[in-house]
Amino acid sequence: MKNQYLPYAAMTLLSFSLCLLGFLITPNSPHLGGLMGLLAGSSLGILLLQVTRFDHKSRSDQQKSNPRQSLGDLTQDFHVLSEQVLQLDLQHNHQIDELKRQIDVIQSREQQFQENINNVNEKINICLTKLNQPIIQTKVDKPKTRLKDTSEEQSSSQIIQWLRSYQVELVNSYSGHDADTILDQTAFFIGSNYPLLHDVLHKIRQSLSCDHFGFRVNLTNEPEQRITAVTNLGTKLKSIGFLSYTYQRQGGRRTAHIRTLDSNGTQFLTGEWLERYAYQVVTKIFEQKGLEYEALMNVIIKDKDGTQSEIDLLCFVKEKPLWIECKVANCEEFISRYSRFAKLFNLNPQQIFLVVLDMPREQAQTLTDIHHVQVVTPDEVPDAIEHTLQVFDGAKPVRRAVLSSSESGVNEPEVFYRLGTPMQLQSFLIAAGLRPLPKDRERLIQTLIERVSSQTSPQTISHIKTDLYASLNEDVSRSKISEFLRICLKSGCFLDPNHQVVKDFRTPVSDLISQDWRDLEDKCVEGIASRLLIQDAHYFQSADKCSHFQSVVGAAPPEPSRLAELEAEIKGLA
């Protein structure tokens, strides 16, 4: 009876022993080691049981068949079986060693993973600490533009010194990261093509605020420039995981399908792109002029009472500060705050800007006059900065040109300017919306001729302006293009389908008065001269003023006979 259960007892003891051994030799993963030992012990025990049964059966068979079989033969068989057991034992030991190696690899990866988790936790704690600070204008976890490294005080010494003069401390500012290049490029693309993309961006913002719904953009019969702009935008934002985008062409229909995603792109799409665009435009102007400057984005400042505020863009150029804020919507809710900042830091309207989207020029000028903060649209930023730099050099500030009577339907107010110097003449023409643009005028005229000649049906000046934006891209600013078309309109360069002179921006343009760019330039120069005659009927009787006109406008005044005709036309209109 005892001999019957002895193998089972031996098997149990062997399994327990190897299980305990595996448990002890793998302290980092005792459970896994114990399990491996138990499996190895069980396998060896079963094998031992099979050997015992085989040996018992063999001896019984031999005793029955040949009771006289020699003990030597049985011993030889037993040695063969013992060698097999040893080989199996070596094989299992090799498997156990391999399991130990794999366990070590797993433990090494686990340790590395734990270190990564600790690093992420540290970064999260830093972010939470920043979020808990009381900031007037809250902006959370946004990827920002690559700026100069502000970790050293030397990189923004002038800004820091200026803030300290008002008992204000620079707490922090954004210094950039590796993903900024593609984000900056995307932001500049959006800003440069905003007239073609404003409705798509508006729907994207709606989608982000309404649980990421999808929408379609019908591009059928749209101009090629708009199709290109929308498809490029969709491709760019899809490539960086900010939205889902597909473009379909079925028959004559062209449709873009867009759906926003719950991703890190929310802040970028709801307004950060405008900050990045403004930063690039402003600093590019400084660099093209060879100016030394400091520029910081998302500057957190703290006053002597401990109150913290955030500035979208703070620059220091020509020994003066330049403060810029960007809003994609509802700027009226923030402009009073920026007006208080202007008073606190003694900033004039040429030093503090509020860049907004989709605001009529007359409304922007009204807000500027009331709150003493320069309210501009993105396409006006380059010229506004240029004007500010002129003011820093001593020029007299001038109001922007509001809509003319042909655009707004109201009479222009009579404004009197001194016109004794070239600077005064230039300021007057800018204020009147007749900036002559001598360096760009020839190219603008030739591009306009190509655009009007290639159209298949009459289109309004607004549509023509959008196409010129796309054709000239970054080479000529949008505000320059707008003022150039205004000069052409006032000079009578556009003809309607009835071959009559177009007098407003709403009438479709069928043709131009000439296909020769010199004729169109002469008409533009006459339009500028006519506006000067309205201001000062004796302006061209002075040789010095004629010289000023040629230097500012880039062309000689009209012939005396033509000036007389212009005076007669003005008197006839009066």
Coordinates of N, CA, C and O in Angstrom, one line a residue, residues 38-163:
L38 N 6.9 25.6 -10.1 CA 5.8 24.6 -9.9 C 5.6 23.8 -11.2 O 5.4 22.6 -11.2
L39 N 5.6 24.5 -12.3 CA 5.4 23.9 -13.6 C 6.6 22.9 -13.9 O 6.4 21.7 -14.3
A40 N 7.8 23.3 -13.6 CA 9.0 22.4 -13.8 C 8.9 21.2 -12.9 O 9.1 20.0 -13.3
G41 N 8.5 21.4 -11.6 CA 8.4 20.3 -10.6 C 7.4 19.3 -11.0 O 7.5 18.1 -10.9
S42 N 6.2 19.9 -11.5 CA 5.1 19.0 -11.9 C 5.5 18.1 -13.1 O 5.2 16.9 -13.1
S43 N 6.2 18.8 -14.0 CA 6.7 18.0 -15.2 C 7.6 16.9 -14.8 O 7.5 15.7 -15.3
L44 N 8.6 17.2 -14.0 CA 9.5 16.2 -13.5 C 8.9 15.1 -12.7 O 9.2 13.9 -12.8
G45 N 7.9 15.5 -11.9 CA 7.2 14.5 -11.1 C 6.4 13.5 -11.9 O 6.4 12.3 -11.7
I46 N 5.7 14.1 -12.9 CA 4.9 13.2 -13.8 C 5.8 12.3 -14.5 O 5.5 11.1 -14.7
L47 N 7.0 12.8 -15.0 CA 7.9 12.0 -15.7 C 8.4 10.9 -14.8 O 8.5 9.7 -15.2
L48 N 8.7 11.2 -13.5 CA 9.2 10.2 -12.6 C 8.1 9.1 -12.3 O 8.4 7.9 -12.2
L49 N 6.9 9.6 -12.3 CA 5.8 8.6 -12.1 C 5.7 7.7 -13.2 O 5.5 6.5 -13.1
Q50 N 5.8 8.2 -14.5 CA 5.8 7.4 -15.6 C 6.9 6.4 -15.6 O 6.8 5.2 -16.0
V51 N 8.1 6.8 -15.2 CA 9.3 5.9 -15.2 C 9.0 4.8 -14.2 O 9.3 3.6 -14.4
T52 N 8.5 5.2 -13.0 CA 8.2 4.2 -11.9 C 7.2 3.2 -12.4 O 7.4 1.9 -12.2
R53 N 6.1 3.7 -13.1 CA 5.1 2.7 -13.6 C 5.7 1.8 -14.6 O 5.4 0.6 -14.7
F54 N 6.5 2.4 -15.5 CA 7.1 1.6 -16.5 C 8.0 0.5 -15.9 O 8.0 -0.6 -16.4
D55 N 8.8 0.9 -14.9 CA 9.7 0.0 -14.3 C 9.0 -1.1 -13.6 O 9.3 -2.3 -13.7
H56 N 7.9 -0.8 -12.9 CA 7.0 -1.8 -12.2 C 6.4 -2.7 -13.2 O 6.4 -3.9 -13.0
K57 N 5.9 -2.2 -14.3 CA 5.2 -3.0 -15.3 C 6.2 -3.9 -16.0 O 5.9 -5.1 -16.3
S58 N 7.4 -3.4 -16.2 CA 8.4 -4.2 -16.9 C 8.8 -5.4 -16.1 O 9.0 -6.5 -16.6
R59 N 9.0 -5.0 -14.8 CA 9.4 -6.2 -13.9 C 8.3 -7.2 -13.8 O 8.6 -8.4 -13.8
S60 N 7.1 -6.8 -13.8 CA 6.0 -7.7 -13.7 C 5.9 -8.6 -14.9 O 5.7 -9.8 -14.9
D61 N 6.0 -7.9 -16.1 CA 6.0 -8.7 -17.4 C 7.1 -9.7 -17.5 O 6.9 -10.8 -18.0
Q62 N 8.3 -9.2 -17.0 CA 9.4 -10.1 -17.1 C 9.3 -11.3 -16.2 O 9.7 -12.4 -16.5
Q63 N 8.7 -11.0 -15.0 CA 8.6 -12.1 -14.1 C 7.6 -13.1 -14.6 O 7.7 -14.4 -14.4
K64 N 6.5 -12.6 -15.3 CA 5.5 -13.6 -15.9 C 6.1 -14.3 -17.1 O 5.8 -15.5 -17.3
S65 N 6.8 -13.6 -18.0 CA 7.3 -14.2 -19.2 C 8.5 -15.0 -19.0 O 8.7 -16.1 -19.6
N66 N 9.4 -14.5 -18.2 CA 10.7 -15.1 -18.0 C 11.1 -14.9 -16.6 O 11.9 -14.0 -16.3
P67 N 10.7 -15.7 -15.7 CA 11.1 -15.5 -14.3 C 12.6 -15.6 -14.1 O 13.1 -15.1 -13.1
R68 N 13.3 -16.1 -15.1 CA 14.7 -16.3 -14.9 C 15.6 -15.2 -15.5 O 16.8 -15.3 -15.6
Q69 N 14.9 -14.0 -15.9 CA 15.7 -12.9 -16.5 C 16.7 -12.4 -15.5 O 16.3 -12.2 -14.3
S70 N 17.8 -12.0 -16.0 CA 18.9 -11.6 -15.1 C 18.7 -10.2 -14.5 O 18.0 -9.4 -15.2
L71 N 19.2 -10.0 -13.3 CA 19.1 -8.7 -12.7 C 19.9 -7.7 -13.5 O 19.6 -6.5 -13.5
G72 N 20.9 -8.1 -14.2 CA 21.8 -7.2 -15.0 C 21.0 -6.5 -16.1 O 21.2 -5.3 -16.3
D73 N 20.1 -7.2 -16.8 CA 19.3 -6.6 -17.8 C 18.4 -5.5 -17.3 O 18.2 -4.4 -17.9
L74 N 17.8 -5.7 -16.1 CA 16.9 -4.7 -15.5 C 17.7 -3.5 -15.1 O 17.3 -2.4 -15.2
T75 N 18.9 -3.8 -14.6 CA 19.7 -2.6 -14.2 C 20.1 -1.8 -15.4 O 20.1 -0.5 -15.3
Q76 N 20.4 -2.4 -16.5 CA 20.8 -1.7 -17.7 C 19.6 -0.8 -18.2 O 19.8 0.4 -18.6
D77 N 18.4 -1.4 -18.2 CA 17.2 -0.6 -18.6 C 17.0 0.6 -17.6 O 16.6 1.7 -18.1
F78 N 17.3 0.4 -16.4 CA 17.1 1.5 -15.4 C 18.1 2.6 -15.7 O 17.8 3.8 -15.6
H79 N 19.3 2.2 -16.0 CA 20.3 3.3 -16.3 C 19.9 4.1 -17.6 O 20.1 5.3 -17.6
V80 N 19.4 3.4 -18.5 CA 18.9 4.1 -19.8 C 17.8 5.2 -19.4 O 17.8 6.3 -19.8
L81 N 16.9 4.7 -18.6 CA 15.8 5.6 -18.2 C 16.3 6.7 -17.3 O 15.9 7.9 -17.4
S82 N 17.3 6.4 -16.5 CA 17.9 7.5 -15.6 C 18.6 8.6 -16.5 O 18.5 9.8 -16.2
E83 N 19.3 8.2 -17.6 CA 19.9 9.1 -18.4 C 18.9 10.0 -19.1 O 19.0 11.2 -19.3
Q84 N 17.7 9.4 -19.5 CA 16.7 10.2 -20.1 C 16.1 11.2 -19.1 O 15.8 12.4 -19.5
V85 N 16.0 10.8 -17.9 CA 15.5 11.7 -16.8 C 16.5 12.9 -16.7 O 16.1 14.1 -16.6
L86 N 17.8 12.6 -16.7 CA 18.8 13.6 -16.6 C 18.8 14.6 -17.7 O 18.9 15.8 -17.6
Q87 N 18.6 14.0 -18.9 CA 18.5 14.9 -20.1 C 17.3 15.8 -20.0 O 17.3 17.0 -20.3
L88 N 16.1 15.3 -19.6 CA 14.9 16.1 -19.4 C 15.2 17.2 -18.3 O 14.7 18.3 -18.5
D89 N 15.9 16.8 -17.3 CA 16.2 17.8 -16.2 C 17.0 18.9 -16.7 O 16.8 20.1 -16.4
L90 N 18.0 18.6 -17.6 CA 18.9 19.6 -18.1 C 18.1 20.5 -19.1 O 18.2 21.7 -19.1
Q91 N 17.2 19.9 -19.8 CA 16.3 20.7 -20.7 C 15.4 21.7 -19.9 O 15.3 22.8 -20.3
H92 N 14.8 21.2 -18.9 CA 14.0 22.1 -18.0 C 14.8 23.2 -17.4 O 14.4 24.3 -17.2
N93 N 16.0 22.8 -16.9 CA 16.9 23.8 -16.4 C 17.2 24.9 -17.4 O 17.3 26.1 -17.0
H94 N 17.5 24.5 -18.6 CA 17.7 25.5 -19.7 C 16.5 26.4 -19.9 O 16.6 27.6 -20.0
Q95 N 15.3 25.8 -19.9 CA 14.0 26.6 -20.0 C 13.9 27.6 -18.8 O 13.5 28.7 -19.0
I96 N 14.2 27.1 -17.6 CA 14.1 28.0 -16.5 C 15.1 29.2 -16.6 O 14.8 30.3 -16.3
D97 N 16.3 28.9 -17.1 CA 17.3 30.0 -17.3 C 16.8 31.0 -18.3 O 16.9 32.2 -18.1
E98 N 16.2 30.5 -19.4 CA 15.6 31.4 -20.4 C 14.5 32.2 -19.8 O 14.3 33.4 -20.1
L99 N 13.6 31.6 -18.9 CA 12.6 32.4 -18.3 C 13.2 33.4 -17.4 O 12.6 34.5 -17.3
K100 N 14.2 33.1 -16.7 CA 14.9 34.1 -15.8 C 15.4 35.3 -16.6 O 15.2 36.5 -16.3
R101 N 16.0 35.0 -17.8 CA 16.4 36.1 -18.7 C 15.3 37.0 -19.1 O 15.4 38.2 -19.1
Q102 N 14.2 36.4 -19.5 CA 13.0 37.1 -19.9 C 12.5 38.0 -18.8 O 12.0 39.1 -19.0
I103 N 12.5 37.4 -17.6 CA 12.0 38.1 -16.4 C 12.9 39.4 -16.2 O 12.4 40.5 -15.9
D104 N 14.2 39.2 -16.3 CA 15.1 40.3 -16.2 C 14.8 41.4 -17.2 O 14.8 42.6 -16.8
V105 N 14.5 41.1 -18.4 CA 14.2 42.0 -19.5 C 12.9 42.8 -19.1 O 12.8 44.0 -19.2
I106 N 11.9 42.0 -18.7 CA 10.6 42.6 -18.3 C 10.8 43.6 -17.2 O 10.3 44.7 -17.1
Q107 N 11.6 43.2 -16.2 CA 11.8 44.1 -15.0 C 12.6 45.3 -15.4 O 12.3 46.4 -14.9
S108 N 13.5 45.2 -16.4 CA 14.2 46.4 -16.9 C 13.3 47.4 -17.6 O 13.3 48.6 -17.3
R109 N 12.4 46.8 -18.4 CA 11.4 47.7 -19.1 C 10.5 48.3 -18.1 O 10.1 49.4 -18.3
E110 N 10.1 47.5 -17.1 CA 9.2 48.1 -16.1 C 9.8 49.2 -15.4 O 9.2 50.3 -15.1
Q111 N 11.1 49.1 -15.1 CA 11.8 50.2 -14.4 C 11.9 51.4 -15.2 O 11.7 52.6 -14.8
Q112 N 12.2 51.2 -16.5 CA 12.3 52.4 -17.5 C 10.9 53.0 -17.6 O 10.8 54.3 -17.6
F113 N 9.9 52.2 -17.7 CA 8.5 52.8 -17.8 C 8.1 53.6 -16.6 O 7.5 54.6 -16.7
Q114 N 8.5 53.1 -15.4 CA 8.2 53.8 -14.2 C 9.0 55.2 -14.1 O 8.4 56.2 -13.7
E115 N 10.2 55.2 -14.7 CA 10.9 56.4 -14.7 C 10.2 57.4 -15.6 O 10.1 58.6 -15.3
N116 N 9.7 56.9 -16.8 CA 9.0 57.8 -17.7 C 7.7 58.4 -17.0 O 7.4 59.5 -17.2
I117 N 7.0 57.5 -16.3 CA 5.8 58.0 -15.6 C 6.2 59.0 -14.6 O 5.5 60.1 -14.4
N118 N 7.3 58.9 -13.9 CA 7.7 59.9 -12.9 C 8.0 61.2 -13.5 O 7.7 62.3 -13.0
N119 N 8.7 61.2 -14.7 CA 9.0 62.4 -15.5 C 7.7 63.1 -15.9 O 7.6 64.3 -15.8
V120 N 6.7 62.3 -16.4 CA 5.4 62.9 -16.8 C 4.7 63.5 -15.6 O 4.1 64.6 -15.7
N121 N 4.8 62.8 -14.5 CA 4.1 63.4 -13.3 C 4.7 64.7 -12.8 O 4.0 65.6 -12.4
E122 N 6.1 64.8 -13.0 CA 6.7 66.0 -12.6 C 6.3 67.2 -13.5 O 6.0 68.3 -13.0
K123 N 6.2 66.9 -14.8 CA 5.7 68.0 -15.7 C 4.2 68.3 -15.4 O 3.9 69.5 -15.5
I124 N 3.4 67.4 -15.1 CA 2.0 67.7 -14.8 C 1.9 68.5 -13.5 O 1.1 69.5 -13.5
N125 N 2.8 68.2 -12.5 CA 2.8 69.0 -11.3 C 3.2 70.5 -11.6 O 2.6 71.4 -11.0
I126 N 4.2 70.6 -12.5 CA 4.6 72.0 -12.9 C 3.4 72.7 -13.5 O 3.1 73.9 -13.2
C127 N 2.7 72.0 -14.5 CA 1.6 72.7 -15.2 C 0.5 73.0 -14.2 O -0.1 74.1 -14.2
L128 N 0.2 72.1 -13.2 CA -0.8 72.4 -12.2 C -0.5 73.6 -11.4 O -1.3 74.4 -11.0
T129 N 0.8 73.7 -11.1 CA 1.3 74.8 -10.3 C 1.0 76.1 -11.0 O 0.6 77.1 -10.4
K130 N 1.3 76.1 -12.3 CA 1.1 77.4 -13.1 C -0.4 77.7 -13.2 O -0.8 78.8 -13.2
L131 N -1.2 76.6 -13.4 CA -2.7 76.8 -13.5 C -3.3 77.4 -12.3 O -4.3 78.1 -12.3
N132 N -2.7 77.1 -11.1 CA -3.3 77.6 -9.9 C -2.9 79.0 -9.6 O -3.4 79.6 -8.6
Q133 N -2.1 79.6 -10.4 CA -1.7 81.0 -10.2 C -2.9 81.9 -10.7 O -3.5 81.6 -11.7
P134 N -3.2 83.0 -10.0 CA -4.3 83.8 -10.3 C -4.0 84.7 -11.5 O -3.2 85.7 -11.4
I135 N -4.4 84.4 -12.7 CA -4.1 85.1 -13.9 C -5.4 85.8 -14.4 O -6.4 85.1 -14.5
I136 N -5.3 87.1 -14.7 CA -6.5 87.8 -15.2 C -7.0 87.2 -16.5 O -8.2 86.9 -16.7
Q137 N -6.1 87.0 -17.4 CA -6.5 86.4 -18.7 C -6.0 85.0 -18.8 O -4.8 84.7 -18.9
T138 N -6.9 84.0 -18.6 CA -6.5 82.6 -18.4 C -6.3 82.0 -19.8 O -7.1 82.0 -20.6
K139 N -5.1 81.3 -20.0 CA -4.8 80.6 -21.2 C -4.1 79.3 -20.7 O -3.1 79.4 -20.0
V140 N -4.5 78.2 -21.1 CA -4.0 76.9 -20.5 C -3.3 76.0 -21.5 O -3.9 75.8 -22.6
D141 N -2.1 75.6 -21.2 CA -1.4 74.5 -21.9 C -1.5 74.7 -23.4 O -2.0 73.9 -24.1
K142 N -1.0 75.8 -23.9 CA -1.0 76.0 -25.4 C 0.4 75.9 -26.0 O 1.4 76.5 -25.4
P143 N 0.5 75.2 -27.1 CA 1.8 75.3 -27.7 C 2.0 76.6 -28.4 O 1.2 77.1 -29.1
K144 N 3.2 77.3 -28.1 CA 3.4 78.6 -28.6 C 4.5 78.7 -29.6 O 5.2 77.8 -29.9
T145 N 4.7 80.0 -30.1 CA 5.7 80.2 -31.1 C 7.1 80.1 -30.6 O 7.4 80.4 -29.4
R146 N 8.0 79.7 -31.5 CA 9.4 79.6 -31.1 C 9.9 81.0 -31.0 O 10.0 81.7 -31.9
L147 N 10.3 81.4 -29.8 CA 10.8 82.7 -29.6 C 12.2 82.6 -29.1 O 12.8 81.6 -28.9
K148 N 12.8 83.8 -28.8 CA 14.1 83.8 -28.3 C 14.1 83.2 -26.8 O 13.1 83.4 -26.1
D149 N 15.1 82.6 -26.4 CA 15.2 82.0 -25.1 C 15.1 83.1 -24.1 O 16.0 83.9 -24.0
T150 N 14.1 83.1 -23.2 CA 14.0 84.1 -22.2 C 14.4 83.6 -20.8 O 14.0 84.2 -19.8
S151 N 15.0 82.5 -20.8 CA 15.5 82.0 -19.5 C 16.5 82.9 -18.9 O 16.7 83.0 -17.7
E152 N 17.3 83.6 -19.7 CA 18.3 84.5 -19.2 C 17.7 85.9 -19.3 O 17.1 86.3 -20.2
E153 N 18.0 86.6 -18.2 CA 17.5 88.0 -18.1 C 18.0 88.9 -19.1 O 17.4 89.9 -19.6
Q154 N 19.2 88.6 -19.6 CA 19.9 89.4 -20.6 C 19.1 89.5 -21.9 O 19.2 90.5 -22.6
S155 N 18.4 88.4 -22.3 CA 17.7 88.4 -23.6 C 16.5 89.4 -23.6 O 16.0 89.6 -24.7
S156 N 16.0 89.8 -22.5 CA 14.9 90.8 -22.5 C 15.2 91.9 -21.5 O 14.3 92.3 -20.7
S157 N 16.4 92.4 -21.4 CA 16.8 93.3 -20.4 C 16.0 94.6 -20.5 O 15.6 95.2 -19.5
Q158 N 15.8 95.1 -21.8 CA 15.0 96.4 -21.9 C 13.6 96.3 -21.5 O 13.0 97.2 -20.9
I159 N 13.0 95.1 -21.8 CA 11.6 94.9 -21.4 C 11.5 94.9 -19.9 O 10.6 95.5 -19.3
I160 N 12.4 94.1 -19.3 CA 12.4 94.0 -17.8 C 12.6 95.3 -17.2 O 11.9 95.7 -16.2
Q161 N 13.6 96.1 -17.7 CA 13.8 97.4 -17.1 C 12.6 98.4 -17.2 O 12.3 99.1 -16.3
W162 N 12.0 98.3 -18.4 CA 10.8 99.2 -18.6 C 9.7 98.8 -17.6 O 9.0 99.6 -17.0
L163 N 9.4 97.5 -17.5 CA 8.4 97.0 -16.5 C 8.7 97.4 -15.1 O 7.8 97.8 -14.3

